[in-house]
XYZ file of C-alpha atoms in Angstrom:
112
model
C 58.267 98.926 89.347
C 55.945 100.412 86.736
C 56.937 97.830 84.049
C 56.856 95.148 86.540
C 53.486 95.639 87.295
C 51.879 96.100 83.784
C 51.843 99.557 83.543
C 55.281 100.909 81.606
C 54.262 104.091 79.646
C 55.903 101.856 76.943
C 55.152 98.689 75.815
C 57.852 96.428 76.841
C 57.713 92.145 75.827
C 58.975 89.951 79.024
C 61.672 88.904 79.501
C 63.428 92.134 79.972
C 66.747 93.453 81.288
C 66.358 97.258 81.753
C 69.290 99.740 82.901
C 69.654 103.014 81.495
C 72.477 104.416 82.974
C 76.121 101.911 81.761
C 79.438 102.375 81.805
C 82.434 99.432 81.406
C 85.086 98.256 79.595
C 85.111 97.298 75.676
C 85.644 93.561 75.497
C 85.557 93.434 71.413
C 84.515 95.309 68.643
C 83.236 95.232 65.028
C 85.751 94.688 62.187
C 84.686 98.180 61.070
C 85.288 100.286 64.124
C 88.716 101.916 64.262
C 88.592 104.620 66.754
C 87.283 102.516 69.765
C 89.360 99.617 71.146
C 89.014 96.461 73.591
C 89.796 97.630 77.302
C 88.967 101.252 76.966
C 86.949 102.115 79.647
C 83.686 103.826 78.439
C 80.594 105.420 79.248
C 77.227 104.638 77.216
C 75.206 106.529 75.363
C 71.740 104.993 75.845
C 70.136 106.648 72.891
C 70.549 104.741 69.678
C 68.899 106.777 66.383
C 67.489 104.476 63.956
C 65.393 105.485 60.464
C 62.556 104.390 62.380
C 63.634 106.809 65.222
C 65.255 106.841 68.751
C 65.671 103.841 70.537
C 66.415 103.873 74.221
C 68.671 100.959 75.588
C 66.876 99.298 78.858
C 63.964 100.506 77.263
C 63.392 99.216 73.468
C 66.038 96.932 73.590
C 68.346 94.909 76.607
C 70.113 97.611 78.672
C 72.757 98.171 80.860
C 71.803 95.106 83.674
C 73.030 92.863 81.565
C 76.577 91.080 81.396
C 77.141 92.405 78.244
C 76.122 95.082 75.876
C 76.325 95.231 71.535
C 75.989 99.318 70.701
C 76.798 100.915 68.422
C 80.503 102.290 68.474
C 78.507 105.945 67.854
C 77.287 105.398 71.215
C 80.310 104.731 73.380
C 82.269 107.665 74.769
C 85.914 107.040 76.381
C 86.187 107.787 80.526
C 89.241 109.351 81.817
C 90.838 106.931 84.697
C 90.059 109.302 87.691
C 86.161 108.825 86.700
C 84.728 106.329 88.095
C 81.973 103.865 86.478
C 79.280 104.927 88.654
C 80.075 108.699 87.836
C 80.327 108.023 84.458
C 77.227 106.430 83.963
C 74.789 108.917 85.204
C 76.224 111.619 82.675
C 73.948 110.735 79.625
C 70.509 110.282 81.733
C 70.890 113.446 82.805
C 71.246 114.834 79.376
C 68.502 112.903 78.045
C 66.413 114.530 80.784
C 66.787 117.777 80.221
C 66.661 117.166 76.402
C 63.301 115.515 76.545
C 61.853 118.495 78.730
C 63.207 120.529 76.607
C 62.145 119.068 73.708
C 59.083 116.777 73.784
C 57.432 118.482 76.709
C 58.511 122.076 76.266
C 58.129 122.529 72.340
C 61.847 123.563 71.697
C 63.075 123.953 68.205
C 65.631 123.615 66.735
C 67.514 126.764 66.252
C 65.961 128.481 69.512
């Protein structure tokens, strides 16, 4: 609602497709990638680290409302068959929560 009405806490360019929270099936990946394979069912990570630093998918770059998603294979985490997509998909917000209270709000270090 925030980003729809000018006022995102981060600057975002229109068009935009948002979505934090994904989960879905691989439908193909890079020549490279080995231990990830089309049809696993998987759960996103929405956190992709850069040199330039953290990038947040639905945020910095198209997210999870979209058709389809390029990630890196890093970011994708297999989901057992008894867990559904919707289940799977609120895992890493949750940790991403906590971590940036943690974190960027509370001062943690690392270590403590």
């Amino acid at each position: 609602m925030r980003l729809r009405a000018g006022k995102s806490p981060r600057p975002v360019e229109l068009p935009h497709i948002g979505g934090i929270d994904a989960a879905g099936d691989v439908e193909a990946v890079g020549a490279n990638v080995t231990e990830i394979a089309p049809g696993t069912r998987v759960v996103i990570d929405p956190t992709v680290k850069t040199p330039k630093g953290n990038l947040v998918m639905g945020v910095n770059f198209y997210g999870g409302f979209a058709e389809y998603l390029k990630v890196p294979a890093t970011n994708v985490v297999p989901i057992p068959d008894e867990v559904s997509y919707d289940d799977a998909s609120t895992l890493p917000i949750c940790y991403i929560t906590a971590w940036y209270g943690l974190y960027d709000r509370g001062g943690l270090e690392n270590g403590e």
